[in-house]
Coordinates of C-alpha atoms and ligand atoms in Angstrom, one line a residue:
X1 CA 12.6 37.8 -25.4
X2 CA 9.5 39.9 -24.6
X3 CA 7.8 38.7 -27.8
X4 CA 8.5 35.1 -27.2
X5 CA 7.2 35.4 -23.7
X6 CA 4.1 37.2 -24.9
X7 CA 3.4 34.5 -27.5
X8 CA 3.8 31.7 -25.0
X9 CA 1.4 33.4 -22.6
X10 CA -1.2 34.0 -25.3
X11 CA -1.0 30.4 -26.4
X12 CA -1.3 29.2 -22.9
X13 CA -4.3 31.4 -22.3
X14 CA -6.0 30.1 -25.4
X15 CA -5.3 26.5 -24.5
X16 CA -6.7 27.1 -21.0
X17 CA -9.9 28.7 -22.5
X18 CA -10.6 25.9 -25.0
X19 CA -9.6 23.0 -22.7
X20 CA -11.1 24.3 -19.5
X21 CA -12.0 21.2 -17.5
X22 CA -15.6 21.0 -16.4
X23 CA -16.2 21.7 -12.7
X24 CA -15.2 18.7 -10.7
X25 CA -18.1 16.5 -9.6
X26 CA -17.5 17.6 -6.0
X27 CA -17.6 21.3 -6.9
X28 CA -20.7 20.8 -9.0
X29 CA -22.3 19.0 -6.1
X30 CA -21.5 21.9 -3.7
X31 CA -22.7 24.4 -6.3
X32 CA -26.0 22.5 -6.7
X33 CA -26.5 22.4 -3.0
X34 CA -25.9 26.1 -2.8
X35 CA -28.1 27.2 -5.6
X36 CA -30.9 24.6 -4.9
X37 CA -31.0 25.2 -1.1
X38 CA -34.5 25.5 0.3
X39 CA -34.7 28.7 2.3
X40 CA -36.7 28.4 5.6
X41 CA -39.7 30.7 5.9
X42 CA -38.4 32.5 9.0
X43 CA -35.3 33.5 7.1
X44 CA -37.3 34.8 4.1
X45 CA -39.3 36.8 6.6
X46 CA -36.2 38.3 8.1
X47 CA -35.0 39.3 4.6
X48 CA -38.4 40.7 3.7
X49 CA -38.1 43.1 6.7
X50 CA -34.4 43.9 6.3
X51 CA -33.9 47.7 6.3
X52 CA -30.6 47.2 4.5
X53 CA -31.7 44.8 1.8
X54 CA -31.7 47.6 -0.8
X55 CA -28.0 48.1 -0.3
X56 CA -27.2 44.9 -2.2
X57 CA -28.0 46.5 -5.5
X58 CA -25.1 48.9 -4.9
X59 CA -22.6 46.0 -5.3
X60 CA -21.5 43.9 -8.2
X61 CA -21.5 40.2 -7.0
X62 CA -20.8 37.2 -9.1
X63 CA -23.7 34.8 -9.7
X64 CA -23.7 31.2 -8.2
X65 CA -21.5 32.3 -5.4
X66 CA -22.0 33.2 -1.7
X67 CA -19.1 35.5 -1.0
X68 CA -18.2 35.3 2.7
X69 CA -14.8 37.0 2.5
X70 CA -15.6 40.7 2.6
X71 CA -13.4 40.7 5.7
X72 CA -10.4 40.0 3.5
X73 CA -11.4 41.9 0.3
X74 CA -14.7 43.8 0.3
X75 CA -17.0 43.3 -2.8
X76 CA -17.0 45.9 -5.6
X77 CA -19.4 48.8 -5.2
X78 CA -21.1 49.4 -8.5
X79 CA -20.1 53.1 -8.7
X80 CA -16.4 52.4 -8.4
X81 CA -15.5 51.4 -12.0
X82 CA -17.1 54.5 -13.5
X83 CA -15.3 56.7 -11.0
X84 CA -11.9 55.1 -11.8
X85 CA -12.6 55.5 -15.5
X86 CA -13.4 59.2 -15.0
X87 CA -10.3 59.7 -12.9
X88 CA -8.1 58.0 -15.4
X89 CA -9.6 59.5 -18.6
X90 CA -10.6 63.0 -17.5
X91 CA -8.8 64.0 -14.3
X92 CA -5.5 62.4 -15.3
X93 CA -5.6 62.1 -19.1
X94 CA -7.2 65.4 -19.9
X95 CA -6.7 67.8 -17.0
X96 CA -3.3 66.4 -16.1
X97 CA -1.4 68.4 -13.5
X98 CA -4.3 70.9 -13.1
X99 CA -6.2 68.2 -11.2
X100 CA -3.9 68.6 -8.1
X101 CA -5.4 71.9 -7.3
X102 CA -8.9 73.2 -6.7
X103 CA -10.4 75.7 -9.0
X104 CA -12.4 76.5 -12.1
X105 CA -9.6 75.4 -14.5
X106 CA -10.6 71.7 -14.3
X107 CA -9.1 71.5 -10.8
X108 CA -10.1 68.4 -8.9
X109 CA -8.3 69.2 -5.7
X110 CA -6.5 65.9 -5.6
X111 CA -4.2 67.4 -3.0
X112 CA -7.0 67.3 -0.4
X113 CA -8.5 64.0 -1.5
X114 CA -6.9 62.2 1.6
X115 CA -8.8 64.6 3.8
X116 CA -12.1 64.2 2.0
X117 CA -11.8 60.4 2.4
X118 CA -10.8 60.8 6.0
X119 CA -14.0 62.8 6.6
X120 CA -16.0 59.9 5.2
X121 CA -14.3 57.4 7.5
X122 CA -14.5 59.5 10.6
X123 CA -18.2 58.9 11.4
X124 CA -17.7 55.2 10.9
X125 CA -15.1 55.0 13.7
X126 CA -16.4 57.7 16.1
X127 CA -13.7 60.2 15.2
X128 CA -13.6 63.9 14.1
X129 CA -12.5 64.4 10.5
X130 CA -9.2 66.0 11.5
X131 CA -8.3 63.1 13.7
X132 CA -8.1 60.7 10.7
X133 CA -5.5 60.4 8.0
X134 CA -5.8 58.1 4.9
X135 CA -2.5 56.9 3.5
X136 CA -0.1 54.0 3.3
X137 CA -0.8 50.5 4.5
X138 CA -2.1 49.3 7.8
X139 CA 1.4 48.0 8.8
X140 CA 3.1 51.3 7.9
X141 CA 0.4 53.3 9.9
X142 CA 0.9 51.0 12.8
X143 CA 4.6 51.8 12.8
X144 CA 3.9 55.5 12.7
X145 CA 1.4 55.6 15.5
X146 CA 3.4 53.2 17.7
X147 CA 6.5 55.5 17.2
X148 CA 4.3 58.5 18.2
X149 CA 3.0 56.7 21.3
X150 CA 6.5 55.6 22.4
X151 CA 7.7 59.2 22.0
X152 CA 4.7 60.6 23.9
X153 CA 5.1 58.2 26.8
X154 CA 7.5 59.0 29.7
X155 CA 11.0 57.7 29.0
X156 CA 10.8 55.0 31.7
X157 CA 7.9 53.4 29.9
X158 CA 9.5 51.2 27.2
X159 CA 7.2 48.3 26.7
X160 CA 4.6 47.7 24.0
X161 CA 2.0 45.3 25.4
X162 CA 0.1 43.3 22.8
X163 CA -2.0 40.3 22.1
X164 CA 0.2 37.2 21.9
X165 CA -2.1 36.1 19.0
X166 CA -2.2 39.4 17.3
X167 CA -2.2 39.7 13.5
X168 CA 1.4 39.0 12.3
X169 CA 2.0 42.4 10.8
X170 CA 1.2 44.1 14.1
X171 CA 3.7 41.9 15.9
X172 CA 6.4 42.2 13.3
X173 CA 6.1 46.0 12.9
X174 CA 6.1 46.5 16.7
X175 CA 9.2 44.3 17.1
X176 CA 10.9 46.0 14.1
X177 CA 10.3 49.4 15.7
X178 CA 11.6 48.3 19.1
X179 CA 14.7 46.7 17.5
X180 CA 15.4 50.0 15.8
X181 CA 15.1 51.9 19.0
X182 CA 17.5 49.5 20.8
X183 CA 18.2 49.2 24.5
X184 CA 15.5 48.7 27.0
X185 CA 12.6 48.4 24.7
X186 CA 10.4 45.3 24.8
X187 CA 7.4 43.8 23.1
X188 CA 5.4 41.9 25.7
X189 CA 2.8 39.4 24.5
X190 CA -0.2 38.6 26.7
X191 CA -3.7 37.3 26.6
X192 CA -5.9 40.4 26.0
X193 CA -8.7 38.7 28.0
X194 CA -6.5 38.7 31.1
X195 CA -4.8 42.1 31.1
X196 CA -5.1 42.5 34.9
X197 CA -1.6 42.9 36.4
X198 CA 0.0 43.6 33.0
X199 CA -0.6 47.3 32.7
X200 CA 2.5 48.0 34.8
X201 CA 4.5 51.2 35.2
X202 CA 6.9 50.2 32.5
X203 CA 4.3 49.9 29.7
X204 CA 4.1 52.7 27.2
X205 CA 1.4 51.5 24.8
X206 CA -1.2 48.8 24.5
X207 CA -1.5 47.5 20.9
X208 CA -4.7 45.4 20.4
X209 CA -6.8 44.3 17.4
X210 CA -10.4 44.8 18.4
X211 CA -11.7 41.8 16.5
X212 CA -9.4 38.8 16.2
X213 CA -8.8 37.9 12.6
X214 CA -9.0 34.1 13.3
X215 CA -11.6 33.6 15.9
X216 CA -13.7 36.8 15.4
X217 CA -13.6 37.5 19.1
X218 CA -14.3 41.1 19.9
X219 CA -12.7 42.9 22.8
X220 CA -14.4 45.5 25.0
X221 CA -12.7 48.6 23.6
X222 CA -14.3 51.0 26.0
X223 CA -13.5 49.0 29.2
X224 CA -9.9 48.1 28.1
X225 CA -9.2 51.7 27.0
X226 CA -10.4 53.0 30.3
X227 CA -8.3 50.5 32.2
X228 CA -5.2 51.4 30.2
X229 CA -5.7 55.2 30.6
X230 CA -6.1 54.7 34.4
X231 CA -2.7 53.0 34.3
X232 CA -1.1 55.7 32.2
X233 CA -0.9 53.5 29.2
X234 CA -1.6 54.8 25.6
X235 CA -3.9 52.7 23.5
X236 CA -3.4 51.7 19.8
X237 CA -6.4 49.9 18.3
X238 CA -6.2 47.9 15.1
X239 CA -9.7 48.2 13.5
X240 CA -9.0 46.0 10.5
X241 CA -12.1 43.9 11.2
X242 CA -14.2 46.6 12.9
X243 CA -14.4 49.7 10.6
X244 CA -17.4 49.3 8.4
X245 CA -18.5 46.1 10.1
X246 CA -20.2 47.8 13.1
X247 CA -20.2 51.2 14.8
X248 CA -16.9 52.0 16.4
X249 CA -16.6 54.8 19.0
X250 CA -13.0 55.8 19.4
X251 CA -13.7 59.2 21.0
X252 CA -16.4 57.7 23.3
X253 CA -13.8 55.1 24.4
X254 CA -11.1 57.7 24.8
X255 CA -8.7 55.9 22.5
X256 CA -5.3 57.5 21.7
X257 CA -4.5 56.0 18.4
X258 CA -6.0 53.5 15.9
X259 CA -5.3 52.1 12.4
X260 CA -7.5 50.1 10.0
X261 CA -7.8 48.8 6.4
X262 CA -9.5 50.4 3.4
X263 CA -10.0 47.1 1.5
X264 CA -11.9 45.0 4.0
X265 CA -15.3 46.1 5.3
X266 CA -14.8 49.5 3.7
X267 CA -14.8 47.9 0.2
X268 CA -12.1 50.2 -1.1
X269 CA -10.6 47.6 -3.4
X270 CA -7.3 45.6 -3.5
X271 CA -4.5 47.5 -1.8
X272 CA -6.8 50.4 -0.9
X273 CA -5.0 53.0 1.4
X274 CA -5.3 52.4 5.1
X275 CA -6.4 54.9 7.7
X276 CA -5.0 56.0 11.0
X277 CA -6.6 57.9 14.0
X278 CA -4.8 60.2 16.4
X279 CA -6.9 61.6 19.2
X280 CA -7.3 65.4 19.2
X281 CA -5.5 65.3 22.6
X282 CA -2.3 64.5 20.8
X283 CA -2.7 67.0 17.9
X284 CA -2.4 70.2 19.9
X285 CA 0.5 72.6 20.0
X286 CA 1.9 71.3 23.1
X287 CA 2.8 67.6 23.5
X288 CA 1.7 66.8 20.0
X289 CA 2.2 63.2 18.8
X290 CA 5.5 63.4 16.9
X291 CA 5.5 62.5 13.2
X292 CA 8.2 59.9 12.5
X293 CA 7.8 60.0 8.7
X294 CA 7.6 63.8 8.3
X295 CA 7.2 64.0 4.6
X296 CA 6.4 67.2 2.6
X297 CA 2.7 66.3 2.2
X298 CA 2.2 66.4 5.9
X299 CA 3.7 69.9 6.1
X300 CA 1.4 72.7 6.9
X301 CA 2.2 74.3 3.5
X302 CA 3.9 71.8 1.2
X303 CA 4.6 74.2 -1.6
X304 CA 6.4 76.7 0.5
X305 CA 9.2 74.2 0.2
X306 CA 10.3 75.2 3.7
X307 CA 13.6 73.8 5.0
X308 CA 12.0 72.7 8.3
X309 CA 9.0 70.6 8.9
X310 CA 6.0 72.4 10.3
X311 CA 3.2 69.8 10.8
X312 CA -0.2 70.3 9.1
X313 CA -3.0 70.9 11.5
X314 CA -4.7 67.6 12.4
X315 CA -3.9 64.1 11.5
X316 CA -3.0 65.1 7.9
X317 CA 0.6 65.6 9.2
X318 CA 0.8 61.8 9.1
X319 CA 0.3 61.7 5.3
X320 CA 3.9 61.7 4.3
X321 CA 3.8 61.7 0.5
X322 CA 1.9 62.4 -2.7
X323 CA -1.7 61.2 -2.3
X324 CA -2.3 57.8 -4.1
X325 CA -5.0 59.3 -6.3
X326 CA -6.2 56.2 -8.1
X327 CA -6.7 54.0 -5.1
X328 CA -7.9 56.9 -3.0
X329 CA -10.6 57.6 -5.6
X330 CA -11.8 54.0 -5.5
X331 CA -12.0 54.2 -1.7
X332 CA -13.7 57.6 -1.8
X333 CA -16.4 56.3 -4.2
X334 CA -16.8 53.0 -2.2
X335 CA -17.4 54.9 1.0
X336 CA -20.5 56.6 -0.5
X337 CA -22.2 53.3 0.1
X338 CA -22.2 54.1 3.8
X339 CA -23.7 57.6 3.4
X340 CA -27.3 56.5 4.2
X341 CA -26.5 53.5 6.4
X342 CA -27.5 53.5 10.1
X343 CA -24.6 51.7 11.7
X344 CA -26.7 50.4 14.5
X345 CA -29.0 48.7 11.9
X346 CA -25.8 47.4 10.3
X347 CA -24.7 45.8 13.6
X348 CA -28.2 44.4 14.3
X349 CA -28.2 42.7 10.9
X350 CA -24.6 41.5 11.3
X351 CA -25.5 39.7 14.5
X352 CA -28.7 38.3 13.0
X353 CA -26.6 36.9 10.1
X354 CA -23.9 35.4 12.3
X355 CA -26.6 34.1 14.8
X356 CA -28.4 32.4 11.9
X357 CA -25.2 30.9 10.5
X358 CA -24.2 29.5 14.0
X359 CA -27.6 28.0 14.5
X360 CA -27.8 26.4 11.0
X361 CA -24.3 25.0 11.4
X362 CA -25.1 23.3 14.8
X363 CA -26.3 20.0 13.3
X364 CA -23.2 19.9 11.2
X365 CA -21.0 20.4 14.3
X366 CA -22.8 17.4 15.8
X367 CA -22.0 15.2 12.7
X368 CA -18.6 16.4 11.7
X369 CA -15.3 17.4 13.5
X370 CA -16.2 21.1 13.5
X371 CA -15.7 23.3 16.5
X372 CA -17.1 26.8 16.8
X373 CA -14.3 29.1 18.0
X374 CA -16.3 32.4 17.7
X375 CA -17.9 33.6 20.9
X376 CA -21.7 33.2 21.1
X377 CA -22.1 36.3 23.3
X378 CA -23.0 39.2 21.0
X379 CA -20.8 41.8 22.7
X380 CA -17.8 39.5 22.1
X381 CA -18.4 38.8 18.5
X382 CA -17.3 40.7 15.3
X383 CA -18.9 40.1 11.9
X384 CA -17.3 36.7 11.2
X385 CA -17.8 33.1 12.3
X386 CA -14.9 30.6 12.5
X387 CA -14.7 26.9 13.1
X388 CA -11.8 24.6 13.7
X389 CA -11.7 21.5 11.4
X390 CA -8.7 19.1 11.2
X391 CA -8.8 19.4 7.4
X392 CA -9.7 23.1 7.2
X393 CA -7.4 23.9 4.3
X394 CA -8.8 21.1 2.1
X395 CA -12.4 21.8 3.1
X396 CA -12.1 25.5 2.3
X397 CA -10.6 24.7 -1.1
X398 CA -13.6 22.4 -1.8
X399 CA -16.0 25.2 -0.7
X400 CA -14.3 27.9 -2.8
X401 CA -14.4 25.6 -5.8
X402 CA -18.1 25.0 -5.2
X403 CA -19.0 28.7 -4.7
X404 CA -18.9 29.2 -1.0
X405 CA -16.0 31.7 -0.7
X406 CA -14.7 32.0 2.8
X407 CA -11.1 31.5 3.8
X408 CA -8.7 29.3 5.6
X409 CA -6.4 30.5 8.3
X410 CA -3.5 28.6 9.8
X411 CA -3.5 26.2 11.5
X412 CA -7.0 24.8 11.2
X413 CA -9.5 27.6 10.9
X414 CA -12.4 27.9 8.5
X415 CA -13.4 31.6 8.4
X416 CA -16.7 33.0 7.2
X417 CA -17.1 36.8 7.0
X418 CA -20.6 38.4 6.9
X419 CA -21.2 41.7 5.3
X420 CA -24.6 43.1 6.2
X421 CA -24.6 45.5 3.3
X422 CA -24.8 42.7 0.7
X423 CA -25.7 39.5 2.5
X424 CA -29.2 38.1 3.1
X425 CA -30.3 35.4 5.5
X426 CA -31.0 33.3 2.4
X427 CA -27.3 33.6 1.5
X428 CA -26.6 32.2 5.0
X429 CA -28.9 29.2 4.3
X430 CA -27.3 28.7 0.9
X431 CA -23.8 28.8 2.4
X432 CA -24.6 26.2 5.0
X433 CA -26.1 23.9 2.4
X434 CA -22.8 24.2 0.5
X435 CA -20.8 23.5 3.7
X436 CA -23.0 20.4 4.4
X437 CA -22.4 19.1 0.8
X438 CA -18.7 19.6 1.2
X439 CA -18.5 17.9 4.5
X440 CA -20.7 15.0 3.5
X441 CA -18.5 14.4 0.4
X442 CA -15.4 14.3 2.5
X443 CA -16.8 12.0 5.2
Ligands
PLP501 C1 -5.7 42.6 7.3 C2 -5.0 43.1 8.5 C3 -3.9 44.0 8.4 C4 -3.4 44.3 7.0 O1 -2.3 45.1 7.0 P1 -1.8 45.7 5.6 O2 -0.5 46.4 6.0 O3 -2.8 46.7 5.1 O4 -1.5 44.6 4.6 C5 -3.4 44.5 9.6 N1 -3.9 44.1 10.8 C6 -4.9 43.3 10.9 C7 -5.4 42.9 12.2 C8 -5.5 42.7 9.7 O5 -6.5 41.9 9.9

């Protein structure tokens, strides 16, 4: 069976290679508009003075494409493949079990790799290294920190307040946890721009995503966190579209908990581990945030094989199991890209890129049924720009075929993510030329 299957697959692959159809005329037209776009002098000037322009060399990017989806899967940092090769061949293949520990005997200290990665993420989100843990997926980490928040809150507070339009996994995981807890618990969905009156005495935790995945609308984390704290409500921030996109200041805001993705703006690769943040306030000896999934790797001394769980100091207690060395190594290497990046310069450039995109798209909004849904106000914008279009799904398929890679989000959103580490203003002009060609072809 296996052989027949393998033969069929190989035959199909060969057929596909020899008979690959030429790019459709539409895709060729979009591609030509993109590669042939005239770049306005003011944009060339901005690129010439871009302090982050040198960072692009640290990424592998395909030719003939403007990749505007780093908010879904960050591009590949050049150093990562070599690191993965080394981890597989030497650390795993050669040193084998010795790699788990530190030491002269080829030890690579895999055991503490999650903590080293956490220390690289901490400055990007305004946290101390021991407040960050790197493990699991964002959804699983959301479950863990929500469970901790509900346990920390007084028993009469049994509501999780969240954005009615929050990312599905946040809603599903919160609901799943509350269903598990049973009686009296409730997920209450509200508009995060109108929280007044909702931070009531029955609310335990406020679960919000700072930057909306569809519209790119950014919330005022500092103001909302202060408002929640004043009302006795714990905050859980989802930083999926924040970490690595602009400076985040969790400690400055006084946040209690946060989660975020390793594979979006942190460029850690497909399925990269997620991170979670627990404020130092909840890591002390008294009133510590309880660890729902108290696995051995979160124990203070895993190899004591103690019968009872004693949490490790710091957020490491939330790393339940054996560190995912291969994916952690990719993320560890990817994060080195940020080592010499001024996050304020990153934010300035992100806003300049999104401002430019919005401005160049304006004439297209006048000619075609495109509606900007991303706030124009800088403070209320993340690092993406989105438009509604009645045929968004089809338009995005055309664009991707032609080399402008953004994405479509239900029901009618065209989403374009900007990554200041590897985009230039010229890329923005090229992308808009591609969008124009796609819309003209469809009209
Ligand atoms: C991408 C994203 C996630 C992803 O969750 P995973 O569990 O890592 O798949 C979670 N929350 C938000 C807001 C996201 O945009």
